[in-house]
């Protein structure tokens, strides 16, 4: 649905972006070289997990029937016939009245059907290679035995297509014997800040000149989205400079170019000057605050072009709402949106009329409350508030005022 006042809704703009996205090609990588990539095909277990029946405790492998009547008053004495530290492959036979000393993770003897922890024996592990006295019977056959394949069977999917190979997923794949995986390559992104007023990070600011904080902001946000930055540039308010840096980005193989600044309707708007009227990049007014002016299009090379407003909060919001979902969709990610949840407002504020607000916010996870990250209001130039924000409070366009106690939709970004 289109928003009021001729502005495009956030959903319409995002749909236009995602309609233009085509997943990037897949490549095969060794499992250790595929961290943080998105699987193009499911990774299947090469073997069972656990790989063999093994002990969950340090103790003694026994035949449960031999010690079913064991108690502190009537201990059962077993003859210890084997010692099984971790890493051995022995499978000793156990006759009636026999046990094997065993360490956690060691293969359980085929003849045993329970493990007695050393805490349930007299004397513990130190002096137990001849015999052991069992003081407590196992709860049931199978006690403290980790059965082969109880977690995964060979051929089961360990990590699904469309999932990110994070630390947990990579560990599971390695445990299942996966040697290589098919993953999409990382999107290549060019970051271009526009504005004759911009200084390189670290240069002294002077009247009329300000540091380019958008470039470093986008570099980190892009890396967090598992994409690769191939170009970082700053250009003056000059349309020809925008065309030149665009050509450079395409030459470097950029799948995406993200411009900041130069997309409004002012007198010096270099991104609009470079692309407007050429049919590749569309300039739109979106019913959101911050981030109303947006540009998006696809070059003949297939490169996606985003034009974001120049104020830092606008850049952060626009990236989260439009660019990040596109970068994840390029990777074939199943989930492309940040997690959202309902929190209770612990402060009152007034959102803009007729536009959906994305307000940098601080959340208290324990109390499920949210408040603005800055006391200075919701201006898109208030970059200092970003340092304290780890979420965006999302307020619908029709809400005229937020009161303490109101339920607020929150996008979590940390």
GROMACS .gro file of C-alpha atoms in nm:
model
  414
    1UNK     CA    1   0.000   0.000   0.000
    2UNK     CA    2   0.129   0.347  -0.089
    3UNK     CA    3   0.173   0.594   0.194
    4UNK     CA    4  -0.017   0.920   0.214
    5UNK     CA    5   0.108   1.239   0.051
    6UNK     CA    6   0.246   1.071  -0.260
    7UNK     CA    7   0.524   0.903  -0.067
    8UNK     CA    8   0.610   0.540  -0.116
    9UNK     CA    9   0.570   0.301   0.175
   10UNK     CA   10   0.872   0.129   0.327
   11UNK     CA   11   0.732  -0.207   0.213
   12UNK     CA   12   0.695  -0.087  -0.147
   13UNK     CA   13   1.051   0.045  -0.159
   14UNK     CA   14   1.192  -0.274  -0.006
   15UNK     CA   15   0.993  -0.487  -0.251
   16UNK     CA   16   1.148  -0.294  -0.542
   17UNK     CA   17   1.491  -0.357  -0.400
   18UNK     CA   18   1.442  -0.729  -0.337
   19UNK     CA   19   1.279  -0.783  -0.677
   20UNK     CA   20   1.608  -0.676  -0.833
   21UNK     CA   21   1.827  -0.909  -0.626
   22UNK     CA   22   1.964  -1.227  -0.781
   23UNK     CA   23   2.159  -1.466  -0.557
   24UNK     CA   24   2.532  -1.469  -0.624
   25UNK     CA   25   2.710  -1.776  -0.767
   26UNK     CA   26   2.807  -2.065  -0.541
   27UNK     CA   27   3.156  -2.196  -0.485
   28UNK     CA   28   3.297  -2.498  -0.303
   29UNK     CA   29   3.517  -2.426  -0.004
   30UNK     CA   30   3.693  -2.632   0.260
   31UNK     CA   31   3.487  -2.617   0.578
   32UNK     CA   32   3.747  -2.412   0.768
   33UNK     CA   33   3.760  -2.156   0.486
   34UNK     CA   34   3.383  -2.112   0.467
   35UNK     CA   35   3.317  -1.937   0.798
   36UNK     CA   36   3.047  -1.667   0.784
   37UNK     CA   37   2.938  -1.770   0.437
   38UNK     CA   38   2.584  -1.876   0.345
   39UNK     CA   39   2.527  -2.235   0.236
   40UNK     CA   40   2.401  -2.277  -0.119
   41UNK     CA   41   2.330  -2.645  -0.050
   42UNK     CA   42   2.276  -2.831   0.274
   43UNK     CA   43   2.583  -2.974   0.446
   44UNK     CA   44   2.521  -3.342   0.527
   45UNK     CA   45   2.683  -3.544   0.803
   46UNK     CA   46   2.960  -3.774   0.682
   47UNK     CA   47   2.923  -3.993   0.991
   48UNK     CA   48   2.707  -4.036   1.300
   49UNK     CA   49   2.723  -3.808   1.603
   50UNK     CA   50   2.826  -3.958   1.841
   51UNK     CA   51   3.047  -4.167   1.616
   52UNK     CA   52   3.036  -4.460   1.860
   53UNK     CA   53   2.875  -4.549   2.193
   54UNK     CA   54   3.079  -4.367   2.457
   55UNK     CA   55   3.086  -4.280   2.822
   56UNK     CA   56   2.928  -3.960   2.953
   57UNK     CA   57   3.119  -3.988   3.281
   58UNK     CA   58   3.451  -4.085   3.433
   59UNK     CA   59   3.377  -4.417   3.600
   60UNK     CA   60   3.326  -4.784   3.517
   61UNK     CA   61   3.157  -4.960   3.227
   62UNK     CA   62   2.945  -5.240   3.370
   63UNK     CA   63   2.672  -5.488   3.294
   64UNK     CA   64   2.370  -5.325   3.463
   65UNK     CA   65   2.236  -5.659   3.584
   66UNK     CA   66   2.556  -5.720   3.783
   67UNK     CA   67   2.506  -5.410   3.999
   68UNK     CA   68   2.126  -5.377   4.005
   69UNK     CA   69   2.119  -5.449   4.381
   70UNK     CA   70   2.420  -5.235   4.478
   71UNK     CA   71   2.383  -4.998   4.774
   72UNK     CA   72   2.603  -4.840   5.038
   73UNK     CA   73   2.487  -5.106   5.283
   74UNK     CA   74   2.542  -5.387   5.032
   75UNK     CA   75   2.811  -5.282   4.784
   76UNK     CA   76   2.882  -5.501   4.482
   77UNK     CA   77   3.246  -5.578   4.407
   78UNK     CA   78   3.349  -5.615   4.041
   79UNK     CA   79   3.680  -5.724   3.892
   80UNK     CA   80   3.833  -5.451   3.673
   81UNK     CA   81   3.967  -5.618   3.356
   82UNK     CA   82   4.042  -5.319   3.131
   83UNK     CA   83   4.134  -4.953   3.138
   84UNK     CA   84   3.987  -4.724   2.869
   85UNK     CA   85   4.133  -4.371   2.858
   86UNK     CA   86   4.015  -4.130   2.588
   87UNK     CA   87   4.146  -4.209   2.242
   88UNK     CA   88   4.164  -4.586   2.265
   89UNK     CA   89   3.976  -4.816   2.029
   90UNK     CA   90   3.973  -5.126   2.251
   91UNK     CA   91   3.649  -5.319   2.293
   92UNK     CA   92   3.723  -5.555   2.583
   93UNK     CA   93   3.483  -5.840   2.659
   94UNK     CA   94   3.311  -5.828   2.997
   95UNK     CA   95   3.200  -6.143   3.170
   96UNK     CA   96   2.965  -6.157   3.467
   97UNK     CA   97   3.115  -5.967   3.761
   98UNK     CA   98   3.362  -5.772   3.547
   99UNK     CA   99   3.399  -5.400   3.471
  100UNK     CA  100   3.625  -5.166   3.273
  101UNK     CA  101   3.757  -4.839   3.407
  102UNK     CA  102   3.656  -4.571   3.154
  103UNK     CA  103   3.702  -4.200   3.099
  104UNK     CA  104   3.452  -3.951   2.956
  105UNK     CA  105   3.427  -3.981   2.579
  106UNK     CA  106   3.597  -4.320   2.558
  107UNK     CA  107   3.424  -4.593   2.353
  108UNK     CA  108   3.192  -4.800   2.571
  109UNK     CA  109   3.256  -5.176   2.555
  110UNK     CA  110   2.995  -5.359   2.349
  111UNK     CA  111   2.936  -5.592   2.643
  112UNK     CA  112   2.854  -5.305   2.883
  113UNK     CA  113   2.513  -5.140   2.902
  114UNK     CA  114   2.570  -4.880   3.176
  115UNK     CA  115   2.834  -4.653   3.325
  116UNK     CA  116   2.877  -4.620   3.702
  117UNK     CA  117   3.029  -4.277   3.782
  118UNK     CA  118   3.331  -4.294   4.011
  119UNK     CA  119   3.137  -4.092   4.268
  120UNK     CA  120   2.910  -4.396   4.309
  121UNK     CA  121   3.201  -4.624   4.398
  122UNK     CA  122   3.427  -4.670   4.697
  123UNK     CA  123   3.780  -4.545   4.650
  124UNK     CA  124   3.716  -4.358   4.324
  125UNK     CA  125   3.949  -4.393   4.029
  126UNK     CA  126   4.293  -4.375   4.188
  127UNK     CA  127   4.315  -4.732   4.312
  128UNK     CA  128   4.071  -4.921   4.095
  129UNK     CA  129   4.259  -5.124   3.840
  130UNK     CA  130   4.215  -5.448   4.036
  131UNK     CA  131   3.860  -5.424   4.162
  132UNK     CA  132   3.589  -5.168   4.234
  133UNK     CA  133   3.310  -5.159   4.488
  134UNK     CA  134   2.986  -5.014   4.350
  135UNK     CA  135   2.779  -4.827   4.613
  136UNK     CA  136   2.484  -4.716   4.399
  137UNK     CA  137   2.313  -4.899   4.115
  138UNK     CA  138   2.262  -4.727   3.779
  139UNK     CA  139   1.913  -4.582   3.740
  140UNK     CA  140   1.849  -4.808   3.440
  141UNK     CA  141   2.031  -4.992   3.163
  142UNK     CA  142   2.189  -4.733   2.933
  143UNK     CA  143   2.271  -4.493   3.218
  144UNK     CA  144   2.547  -4.247   3.118
  145UNK     CA  145   2.603  -4.415   2.783
  146UNK     CA  146   2.596  -4.179   2.485
  147UNK     CA  147   2.453  -4.388   2.203
  148UNK     CA  148   2.592  -4.376   1.851
  149UNK     CA  149   2.385  -4.153   1.623
  150UNK     CA  150   2.172  -4.013   1.906
  151UNK     CA  151   2.239  -3.659   1.778
  152UNK     CA  152   2.277  -3.707   1.401
  153UNK     CA  153   2.296  -3.996   1.157
  154UNK     CA  154   2.523  -4.006   0.854
  155UNK     CA  155   2.344  -3.831   0.569
  156UNK     CA  156   2.137  -3.603   0.794
  157UNK     CA  157   2.148  -3.231   0.714
  158UNK     CA  158   2.373  -3.054   0.965
  159UNK     CA  159   2.339  -2.700   0.825
  160UNK     CA  160   2.060  -2.614   0.584
  161UNK     CA  161   2.083  -2.421   0.258
  162UNK     CA  162   2.033  -2.052   0.325
  163UNK     CA  163   2.186  -2.068   0.671
  164UNK     CA  164   2.497  -1.878   0.775
  165UNK     CA  165   2.800  -2.084   0.869
  166UNK     CA  166   2.863  -1.920   1.205
  167UNK     CA  167   3.069  -2.057   1.491
  168UNK     CA  168   2.804  -2.302   1.615
  169UNK     CA  169   2.718  -2.424   1.264
  170UNK     CA  170   3.082  -2.466   1.165
  171UNK     CA  171   3.155  -2.661   1.483
  172UNK     CA  172   2.861  -2.895   1.419
  173UNK     CA  173   2.967  -2.951   1.059
  174UNK     CA  174   3.324  -3.033   1.160
  175UNK     CA  175   3.195  -3.272   1.429
  176UNK     CA  176   2.988  -3.448   1.163
  177UNK     CA  177   3.290  -3.499   0.938
  178UNK     CA  178   3.197  -3.238   0.675
  179UNK     CA  179   3.507  -3.154   0.474
  180UNK     CA  180   3.377  -2.902   0.221
  181UNK     CA  181   3.061  -2.703   0.158
  182UNK     CA  182   2.890  -2.515  -0.125
  183UNK     CA  183   2.852  -2.149  -0.032
  184UNK     CA  184   2.762  -1.829  -0.211
  185UNK     CA  185   3.047  -1.588  -0.252
  186UNK     CA  186   3.051  -1.273  -0.044
  187UNK     CA  187   2.890  -0.966  -0.207
  188UNK     CA  188   3.145  -0.706  -0.314
  189UNK     CA  189   3.045  -0.357  -0.205
  190UNK     CA  190   3.172  -0.009  -0.286
  191UNK     CA  191   3.111   0.267  -0.031
  192UNK     CA  192   3.106   0.625  -0.161
  193UNK     CA  193   3.048   0.928   0.059
  194UNK     CA  194   2.953   1.242  -0.131
  195UNK     CA  195   2.993   1.600  -0.011
  196UNK     CA  196   3.247   1.878  -0.058
  197UNK     CA  197   3.235   1.933   0.317
  198UNK     CA  198   3.371   1.591   0.407
  199UNK     CA  199   3.708   1.528   0.570
  200UNK     CA  200   3.888   1.198   0.604
  201UNK     CA  201   3.839   1.034   0.945
  202UNK     CA  202   4.097   1.184   1.180
  203UNK     CA  203   4.143   1.512   0.993
  204UNK     CA  204   4.082   1.820   1.212
  205UNK     CA  205   3.731   1.958   1.167
  206UNK     CA  206   3.693   2.326   1.080
  207UNK     CA  207   3.405   2.561   1.016
  208UNK     CA  208   3.215   2.426   0.716
  209UNK     CA  209   3.402   2.094   0.713
  210UNK     CA  210   3.302   1.776   0.899
  211UNK     CA  211   3.447   1.423   0.932
  212UNK     CA  212   3.310   1.156   0.703
  213UNK     CA  213   3.156   0.925   0.963
  214UNK     CA  214   2.933   0.753   0.708
  215UNK     CA  215   3.219   0.570   0.540
  216UNK     CA  216   3.345   0.395   0.856
  217UNK     CA  217   2.984   0.332   0.964
  218UNK     CA  218   2.902   0.153   0.640
  219UNK     CA  219   3.229  -0.041   0.630
  220UNK     CA  220   3.147  -0.205   0.963
  221UNK     CA  221   2.779  -0.258   0.883
  222UNK     CA  222   2.872  -0.422   0.553
  223UNK     CA  223   3.125  -0.650   0.721
  224UNK     CA  224   2.860  -0.743   0.978
  225UNK     CA  225   2.638  -0.848   0.687
  226UNK     CA  226   2.917  -1.084   0.570
  227UNK     CA  227   2.993  -0.877   0.261
  228UNK     CA  228   3.331  -0.754   0.135
  229UNK     CA  229   3.418  -0.387   0.091
  230UNK     CA  230   3.616  -0.346  -0.233
  231UNK     CA  231   3.624   0.034  -0.252
  232UNK     CA  232   3.590   0.324  -0.007
  233UNK     CA  233   3.583   0.671  -0.156
  234UNK     CA  234   3.482   1.031  -0.088
  235UNK     CA  235   3.385   1.260  -0.373
  236UNK     CA  236   3.291   1.626  -0.391
  237UNK     CA  237   2.950   1.754  -0.491
  238UNK     CA  238   3.014   1.690  -0.856
  239UNK     CA  239   2.808   1.463  -1.082
  240UNK     CA  240   3.104   1.377  -1.303
  241UNK     CA  241   3.300   1.262  -0.998
  242UNK     CA  242   3.009   1.030  -0.912
  243UNK     CA  243   3.012   0.886  -1.264
  244UNK     CA  244   3.389   0.830  -1.244
  245UNK     CA  245   3.378   0.652  -0.908
  246UNK     CA  246   3.086   0.442  -1.032
  247UNK     CA  247   3.295   0.322  -1.326
  248UNK     CA  248   3.583   0.242  -1.089
  249UNK     CA  249   3.354   0.041  -0.862
  250UNK     CA  250   3.220  -0.159  -1.156
  251UNK     CA  251   3.576  -0.228  -1.275
  252UNK     CA  252   3.655  -0.366  -0.931
  253UNK     CA  253   3.368  -0.610  -0.957
  254UNK     CA  254   3.132  -0.442  -0.713
  255UNK     CA  255   2.796  -0.614  -0.684
  256UNK     CA  256   2.662  -0.318  -0.487
  257UNK     CA  257   2.748   0.052  -0.467
  258UNK     CA  258   2.624   0.247  -0.166
  259UNK     CA  259   2.628   0.627  -0.198
  260UNK     CA  260   2.560   0.853   0.098
  261UNK     CA  261   2.440   1.207   0.038
  262UNK     CA  262   2.351   1.375  -0.286
  263UNK     CA  263   2.005   1.221  -0.332
  264UNK     CA  264   1.774   1.502  -0.218
  265UNK     CA  265   1.628   1.788  -0.419
  266UNK     CA  266   1.882   2.055  -0.327
  267UNK     CA  267   2.105   2.259  -0.556
  268UNK     CA  268   2.412   2.038  -0.508
  269UNK     CA  269   2.303   1.674  -0.530
  270UNK     CA  270   2.574   1.483  -0.721
  271UNK     CA  271   2.415   1.137  -0.712
  272UNK     CA  272   2.090   1.274  -0.849
  273UNK     CA  273   2.286   1.474  -1.104
  274UNK     CA  274   2.477   1.166  -1.219
  275UNK     CA  275   2.184   0.927  -1.251
  276UNK     CA  276   1.851   1.110  -1.260
  277UNK     CA  277   1.676   1.083  -1.596
  278UNK     CA  278   1.901   0.805  -1.727
  279UNK     CA  279   1.655   0.527  -1.647
  280UNK     CA  280   1.880   0.314  -1.431
  281UNK     CA  281   1.844   0.466  -1.083
  282UNK     CA  282   1.509   0.579  -0.945
  283UNK     CA  283   1.476   0.855  -0.683
  284UNK     CA  284   1.185   0.818  -0.443
  285UNK     CA  285   1.033   0.976  -0.134
  286UNK     CA  286   0.963   0.710   0.129
  287UNK     CA  287   0.727   0.764   0.422
  288UNK     CA  288   0.989   0.710   0.692
  289UNK     CA  289   1.190   0.922   0.933
  290UNK     CA  290   1.481   0.940   0.900
  291UNK     CA  291   1.555   0.826   0.546
  292UNK     CA  292   1.282   0.990   0.336
  293UNK     CA  293   1.491   1.044   0.018
  294UNK     CA  294   1.601   0.713  -0.129
  295UNK     CA  295   1.762   0.612  -0.456
  296UNK     CA  296   1.787   0.262  -0.598
  297UNK     CA  297   1.856   0.104  -0.932
  298UNK     CA  298   2.050  -0.151  -1.134
  299UNK     CA  299   2.329  -0.061  -1.375
  300UNK     CA  300   2.383  -0.233  -1.709
  301UNK     CA  301   2.662  -0.430  -1.539
  302UNK     CA  302   2.406  -0.574  -1.296
  303UNK     CA  303   2.550  -0.372  -1.008
  304UNK     CA  304   2.291  -0.260  -0.754
  305UNK     CA  305   2.307   0.109  -0.668
  306UNK     CA  306   2.176   0.252  -0.341
  307UNK     CA  307   2.160   0.623  -0.275
  308UNK     CA  308   2.108   0.701   0.094
  309UNK     CA  309   2.059   1.036   0.265
  310UNK     CA  310   2.375   1.192   0.404
  311UNK     CA  311   2.297   1.230   0.773
  312UNK     CA  312   2.451   0.949   0.982
  313UNK     CA  313   2.133   0.829   1.151
  314UNK     CA  314   1.959   0.827   0.813
  315UNK     CA  315   2.244   0.616   0.677
  316UNK     CA  316   2.221   0.368   0.965
  317UNK     CA  317   1.843   0.336   0.935
  318UNK     CA  318   1.842   0.315   0.555
  319UNK     CA  319   2.111   0.048   0.562
  320UNK     CA  320   1.917  -0.165   0.809
  321UNK     CA  321   1.586  -0.127   0.627
  322UNK     CA  322   1.698  -0.160   0.264
  323UNK     CA  323   2.067  -0.239   0.210
  324UNK     CA  324   2.127  -0.512   0.466
  325UNK     CA  325   1.828  -0.723   0.352
  326UNK     CA  326   1.956  -0.693  -0.006
  327UNK     CA  327   2.308  -0.803   0.090
  328UNK     CA  328   2.171  -1.107   0.272
  329UNK     CA  329   1.934  -1.189  -0.015
  330UNK     CA  330   2.233  -1.177  -0.254
  331UNK     CA  331   2.387  -1.449  -0.040
  332UNK     CA  332   2.070  -1.659  -0.053
  333UNK     CA  333   2.013  -1.617   0.321
  334UNK     CA  334   1.688  -1.766   0.448
  335UNK     CA  335   1.639  -1.491   0.707
  336UNK     CA  336   1.719  -1.140   0.583
  337UNK     CA  337   1.566  -0.921   0.853
  338UNK     CA  338   1.688  -0.823   1.198
  339UNK     CA  339   1.497  -0.973   1.491
  340UNK     CA  340   1.208  -0.763   1.621
  341UNK     CA  341   1.016  -0.775   1.947
  342UNK     CA  342   0.768  -0.572   2.147
  343UNK     CA  343   0.901  -0.360   2.434
  344UNK     CA  344   0.739  -0.112   2.673
  345UNK     CA  345   0.822   0.258   2.639
  346UNK     CA  346   0.987   0.394   2.954
  347UNK     CA  347   0.989   0.750   2.819
  348UNK     CA  348   0.750   0.964   2.618
  349UNK     CA  349   0.833   1.119   2.282
  350UNK     CA  350   0.661   1.270   1.979
  351UNK     CA  351   0.719   1.092   1.644
  352UNK     CA  352   0.696   1.277   1.310
  353UNK     CA  353   0.352   1.313   1.158
  354UNK     CA  354   0.262   1.084   0.869
  355UNK     CA  355   0.590   0.892   0.855
  356UNK     CA  356   0.708   0.570   1.017
  357UNK     CA  357   0.976   0.652   1.269
  358UNK     CA  358   1.296   0.453   1.324
  359UNK     CA  359   1.437   0.598   1.645
  360UNK     CA  360   1.781   0.499   1.777
  361UNK     CA  361   1.700   0.342   2.111
  362UNK     CA  362   1.832   0.177   2.424
  363UNK     CA  363   1.657  -0.138   2.542
  364UNK     CA  364   1.659  -0.307   2.881
  365UNK     CA  365   1.629  -0.675   2.796
  366UNK     CA  366   1.561  -0.778   3.154
  367UNK     CA  367   1.271  -0.537   3.201
  368UNK     CA  368   1.163  -0.534   2.833
  369UNK     CA  369   1.167  -0.153   2.818
  370UNK     CA  370   1.284   0.090   2.550
  371UNK     CA  371   1.380   0.457   2.550
  372UNK     CA  372   1.538   0.702   2.301
  373UNK     CA  373   1.918   0.681   2.282
  374UNK     CA  374   1.955   1.058   2.292
  375UNK     CA  375   1.777   1.330   2.484
  376UNK     CA  376   1.821   1.569   2.193
  377UNK     CA  377   1.529   1.445   1.988
  378UNK     CA  378   1.505   1.230   1.677
  379UNK     CA  379   1.701   1.438   1.426
  380UNK     CA  380   1.890   1.243   1.164
  381UNK     CA  381   2.203   1.451   1.231
  382UNK     CA  382   2.233   1.337   1.595
  383UNK     CA  383   2.516   1.093   1.533
  384UNK     CA  384   2.629   1.090   1.896
  385UNK     CA  385   2.318   0.898   1.998
  386UNK     CA  386   2.423   0.608   1.779
  387UNK     CA  387   2.702   0.532   2.025
  388UNK     CA  388   2.443   0.439   2.286
  389UNK     CA  389   2.188   0.275   2.057
  390UNK     CA  390   2.158  -0.098   2.016
  391UNK     CA  391   1.810  -0.098   1.867
  392UNK     CA  392   1.562   0.107   1.666
  393UNK     CA  393   1.221   0.184   1.808
  394UNK     CA  394   0.972   0.161   1.521
  395UNK     CA  395   0.665   0.383   1.552
  396UNK     CA  396   0.382   0.360   1.299
  397UNK     CA  397   0.298   0.669   1.091
  398UNK     CA  398  -0.047   0.705   1.243
  399UNK     CA  399   0.083   0.728   1.602
  400UNK     CA  400   0.073   1.090   1.716
  401UNK     CA  401   0.252   1.047   2.049
  402UNK     CA  402   0.432   0.776   2.243
  403UNK     CA  403   0.343   0.759   2.611
  404UNK     CA  404   0.516   0.580   2.895
  405UNK     CA  405   0.384   0.225   2.905
  406UNK     CA  406   0.300   0.202   2.533
  407UNK     CA  407   0.394  -0.118   2.349
  408UNK     CA  408   0.666  -0.038   2.093
  409UNK     CA  409   0.794  -0.253   1.807
  410UNK     CA  410   1.174  -0.272   1.833
  411UNK     CA  411   1.437  -0.381   1.581
  412UNK     CA  412   1.738  -0.525   1.764
  413UNK     CA  413   2.070  -0.453   1.595
  414UNK     CA  414   2.317  -0.571   1.862
   0.00000   0.00000   0.00000
